[in-house]
PDB file of C-alpha atoms in Angstrom:
ATOM      1  CA  UNK A 842      -9.139  68.228  12.964  1.00 67.00           C
ATOM      2  CA  UNK A 843      -8.982  69.573  16.507  1.00 88.00           C
ATOM      3  CA  UNK A 844     -12.358  68.514  17.872  1.00 97.00           C
ATOM      4  CA  UNK A 845     -12.801  68.560  21.651  1.00 97.00           C
ATOM      5  CA  UNK A 846     -15.178  65.590  21.699  1.00 98.00           C
ATOM      6  CA  UNK A 847     -13.030  63.549  19.286  1.00 98.00           C
ATOM      7  CA  UNK A 848     -10.101  64.103  21.649  1.00 97.00           C
ATOM      8  CA  UNK A 849     -12.204  63.022  24.651  1.00 98.00           C
ATOM      9  CA  UNK A 850     -13.345  59.902  22.769  1.00 98.00           C
ATOM     10  CA  UNK A 851      -9.688  59.082  21.938  1.00 97.00           C
ATOM     11  CA  UNK A 852      -8.740  59.497  25.613  1.00 96.00           C
ATOM     12  CA  UNK A 853      -6.531  62.521  24.948  1.00 97.00           C
ATOM     13  CA  UNK A 854      -8.583  64.761  27.253  1.00 97.00           C
ATOM     14  CA  UNK A 855      -9.932  63.455  30.574  1.00 97.00           C
ATOM     15  CA  UNK A 856     -13.665  63.222  31.155  1.00 98.00           C
ATOM     16  CA  UNK A 857     -16.027  61.447  33.519  1.00 98.00           C
ATOM     17  CA  UNK A 858     -17.090  58.569  31.276  1.00 98.00           C
ATOM     18  CA  UNK A 859     -20.289  56.822  32.355  1.00 98.00           C
ATOM     19  CA  UNK A 860     -20.822  54.592  29.315  1.00 98.00           C
ATOM     20  CA  UNK A 861     -18.675  53.553  26.375  1.00 98.00           C
ATOM     21  CA  UNK A 862     -19.394  51.174  23.513  1.00 97.00           C
ATOM     22  CA  UNK A 863     -18.218  50.962  19.886  1.00 97.00           C
ATOM     23  CA  UNK A 864     -20.729  53.608  18.712  1.00 98.00           C
ATOM     24  CA  UNK A 865     -21.274  56.090  21.546  1.00 99.00           C
ATOM     25  CA  UNK A 866     -19.778  57.455  24.749  1.00 99.00           C
ATOM     26  CA  UNK A 867     -21.611  59.178  27.608  1.00 99.00           C
ATOM     27  CA  UNK A 868     -19.854  61.773  29.756  1.00 99.00           C
ATOM     28  CA  UNK A 869     -20.876  64.244  32.449  1.00 98.00           C
ATOM     29  CA  UNK A 870     -21.033  67.839  31.220  1.00 98.00           C
ATOM     30  CA  UNK A 871     -18.297  69.977  32.783  1.00 96.00           C
ATOM     31  CA  UNK A 872     -20.688  72.967  32.936  1.00 96.00           C
ATOM     32  CA  UNK A 873     -23.926  71.351  34.099  1.00 97.00           C
ATOM     33  CA  UNK A 874     -27.178  73.212  33.513  1.00 96.00           C
ATOM     34  CA  UNK A 875     -29.137  70.835  35.771  1.00 97.00           C
ATOM     35  CA  UNK A 876     -28.284  68.573  38.725  1.00 98.00           C
ATOM     36  CA  UNK A 877     -27.817  65.778  36.168  1.00 98.00           C
ATOM     37  CA  UNK A 878     -26.359  66.852  32.823  1.00 98.00           C
ATOM     38  CA  UNK A 879     -24.949  64.150  30.570  1.00 99.00           C
ATOM     39  CA  UNK A 880     -23.715  64.264  26.984  1.00 99.00           C
ATOM     40  CA  UNK A 881     -24.212  61.356  24.589  1.00 99.00           C
ATOM     41  CA  UNK A 882     -21.418  61.555  22.013  1.00 99.00           C
ATOM     42  CA  UNK A 883     -21.319  59.530  18.807  1.00 99.00           C
ATOM     43  CA  UNK A 884     -17.823  58.233  18.093  1.00 98.00           C
ATOM     44  CA  UNK A 885     -18.294  59.177  14.445  1.00 98.00           C
ATOM     45  CA  UNK A 886     -17.489  62.853  13.950  1.00 98.00           C
ATOM     46  CA  UNK A 887     -20.496  64.719  12.557  1.00 98.00           C
ATOM     47  CA  UNK A 888     -20.343  68.500  12.965  1.00 98.00           C
ATOM     48  CA  UNK A 889     -24.071  69.309  13.218  1.00 98.00           C
ATOM     49  CA  UNK A 890     -27.428  67.569  12.947  1.00 98.00           C
ATOM     50  CA  UNK A 891     -27.704  69.337   9.578  1.00 98.00           C
ATOM     51  CA  UNK A 892     -24.814  67.147   8.390  1.00 98.00           C
ATOM     52  CA  UNK A 893     -26.633  63.873   9.081  1.00 98.00           C
ATOM     53  CA  UNK A 894     -28.365  61.802   6.432  1.00 97.00           C
ATOM     54  CA  UNK A 895     -30.201  58.503   6.139  1.00 98.00           C
ATOM     55  CA  UNK A 896     -26.925  56.632   6.711  1.00 98.00           C
ATOM     56  CA  UNK A 897     -26.912  58.027  10.259  1.00 98.00           C
ATOM     57  CA  UNK A 898     -30.402  56.834  11.252  1.00 98.00           C
ATOM     58  CA  UNK A 899     -29.136  53.853  13.253  1.00 98.00           C
ATOM     59  CA  UNK A 900     -26.526  55.959  15.053  1.00 98.00           C
ATOM     60  CA  UNK A 901     -29.063  58.654  15.965  1.00 99.00           C
ATOM     61  CA  UNK A 902     -31.439  55.983  17.264  1.00 98.00           C
ATOM     62  CA  UNK A 903     -28.595  54.475  19.267  1.00 98.00           C
ATOM     63  CA  UNK A 904     -27.912  57.877  20.824  1.00 99.00           C
ATOM     64  CA  UNK A 905     -31.549  58.299  21.892  1.00 99.00           C
ATOM     65  CA  UNK A 906     -31.811  54.775  23.325  1.00 99.00           C
ATOM     66  CA  UNK A 907     -28.523  55.281  25.179  1.00 99.00           C
ATOM     67  CA  UNK A 908     -29.884  58.551  26.595  1.00 99.00           C
ATOM     68  CA  UNK A 909     -32.995  56.709  27.819  1.00 99.00           C
ATOM     69  CA  UNK A 910     -30.830  54.010  29.414  1.00 98.00           C
ATOM     70  CA  UNK A 911     -28.629  56.595  31.136  1.00 99.00           C
ATOM     71  CA  UNK A 912     -31.667  58.554  32.373  1.00 98.00           C
ATOM     72  CA  UNK A 913     -32.916  55.352  33.995  1.00 98.00           C
ATOM     73  CA  UNK A 914     -29.435  54.684  35.452  1.00 98.00           C
ATOM     74  CA  UNK A 915     -29.384  58.219  36.908  1.00 98.00           C
ATOM     75  CA  UNK A 916     -32.903  57.744  38.425  1.00 98.00           C
ATOM     76  CA  UNK A 917     -34.491  60.376  36.176  1.00 98.00           C
ATOM     77  CA  UNK A 918     -37.088  58.225  34.416  1.00 96.00           C
ATOM     78  CA  UNK A 919     -39.993  58.603  36.842  1.00 96.00           C
ATOM     79  CA  UNK A 920     -39.746  62.351  37.515  1.00 96.00           C
ATOM     80  CA  UNK A 921     -38.760  63.299  33.975  1.00 98.00           C
ATOM     81  CA  UNK A 922     -35.864  64.638  31.970  1.00 98.00           C
ATOM     82  CA  UNK A 923     -35.095  66.564  28.804  1.00 98.00           C
ATOM     83  CA  UNK A 924     -33.165  65.522  25.686  1.00 98.00           C
ATOM     84  CA  UNK A 925     -31.659  68.331  23.586  1.00 97.00           C
ATOM     85  CA  UNK A 926     -29.672  68.646  20.359  1.00 98.00           C
ATOM     86  CA  UNK A 927     -28.367  72.197  19.839  1.00 98.00           C
ATOM     87  CA  UNK A 928     -27.763  73.006  16.160  1.00 98.00           C
ATOM     88  CA  UNK A 929     -25.390  75.754  15.011  1.00 98.00           C
ATOM     89  CA  UNK A 930     -24.599  78.965  16.887  1.00 97.00           C
ATOM     90  CA  UNK A 931     -28.177  80.286  16.814  1.00 96.00           C
ATOM     91  CA  UNK A 932     -29.350  77.041  18.397  1.00 96.00           C
ATOM     92  CA  UNK A 933     -26.733  77.190  21.149  1.00 96.00           C
ATOM     93  CA  UNK A 934     -24.217  74.696  19.721  1.00 97.00           C
ATOM     94  CA  UNK A 935     -20.721  75.371  21.065  1.00 96.00           C
ATOM     95  CA  UNK A 936     -18.851  72.183  20.113  1.00 98.00           C
ATOM     96  CA  UNK A 937     -19.210  71.173  16.481  1.00 98.00           C
ATOM     97  CA  UNK A 938     -19.497  67.434  17.044  1.00 99.00           C
ATOM     98  CA  UNK A 939     -23.120  66.398  17.510  1.00 99.00           C
ATOM     99  CA  UNK A 940     -24.060  65.494  21.055  1.00 99.00           C
ATOM    100  CA  UNK A 941     -27.297  64.807  22.848  1.00 99.00           C
ATOM    101  CA  UNK A 942     -27.813  66.547  26.183  1.00 98.00           C
ATOM    102  CA  UNK A 943     -29.603  64.595  28.924  1.00 99.00           C
ATOM    103  CA  UNK A 944     -30.823  67.048  31.576  1.00 98.00           C
ATOM    104  CA  UNK A 945     -32.697  66.194  34.743  1.00 98.00           C
ATOM    105  CA  UNK A 946     -32.919  66.364  38.488  1.00 97.00           C
ATOM    106  CA  UNK A 947     -35.004  69.545  38.533  1.00 97.00           C
ATOM    107  CA  UNK A 948     -38.241  70.833  37.037  1.00 96.00           C
ATOM    108  CA  UNK A 949     -37.674  71.789  33.401  1.00 95.00           C
ATOM    109  CA  UNK A 950     -39.419  74.970  32.267  1.00 93.00           C
ATOM    110  CA  UNK A 951     -40.902  75.972  28.923  1.00 91.00           C
ATOM    111  CA  UNK A 952     -39.934  77.807  26.851  1.00 87.00           C
ATOM    112  CA  UNK A 953     -36.381  76.592  27.452  1.00 79.00           C
ATOM    113  CA  UNK A 954     -34.353  79.629  26.514  1.00 65.00           C
TER     114      UNK A 954
END
């Protein structure tokens, strides 16, 4: 499998890593859509949110709590930030390894896109 995020997690491709534990890694997005744009990557390869099941509940919760922690670390908590999972091509997913976007540092608009 030639997955970009799996290769980043393995250290084969460089990235700006902000957090790393046995379950998740947080990197800066190389094409930021906001002044702060982080990606929370699970170390387990799962192609899309549609491929998750009840066995992934703890991992998904870990991703959200890590996003909250990183938002606080990046001083986004008080003003606000957005968490986004893109699912499949119609939902804007470009890399088929689930990842949670943490976007902040500017006013977020609605609808988003």
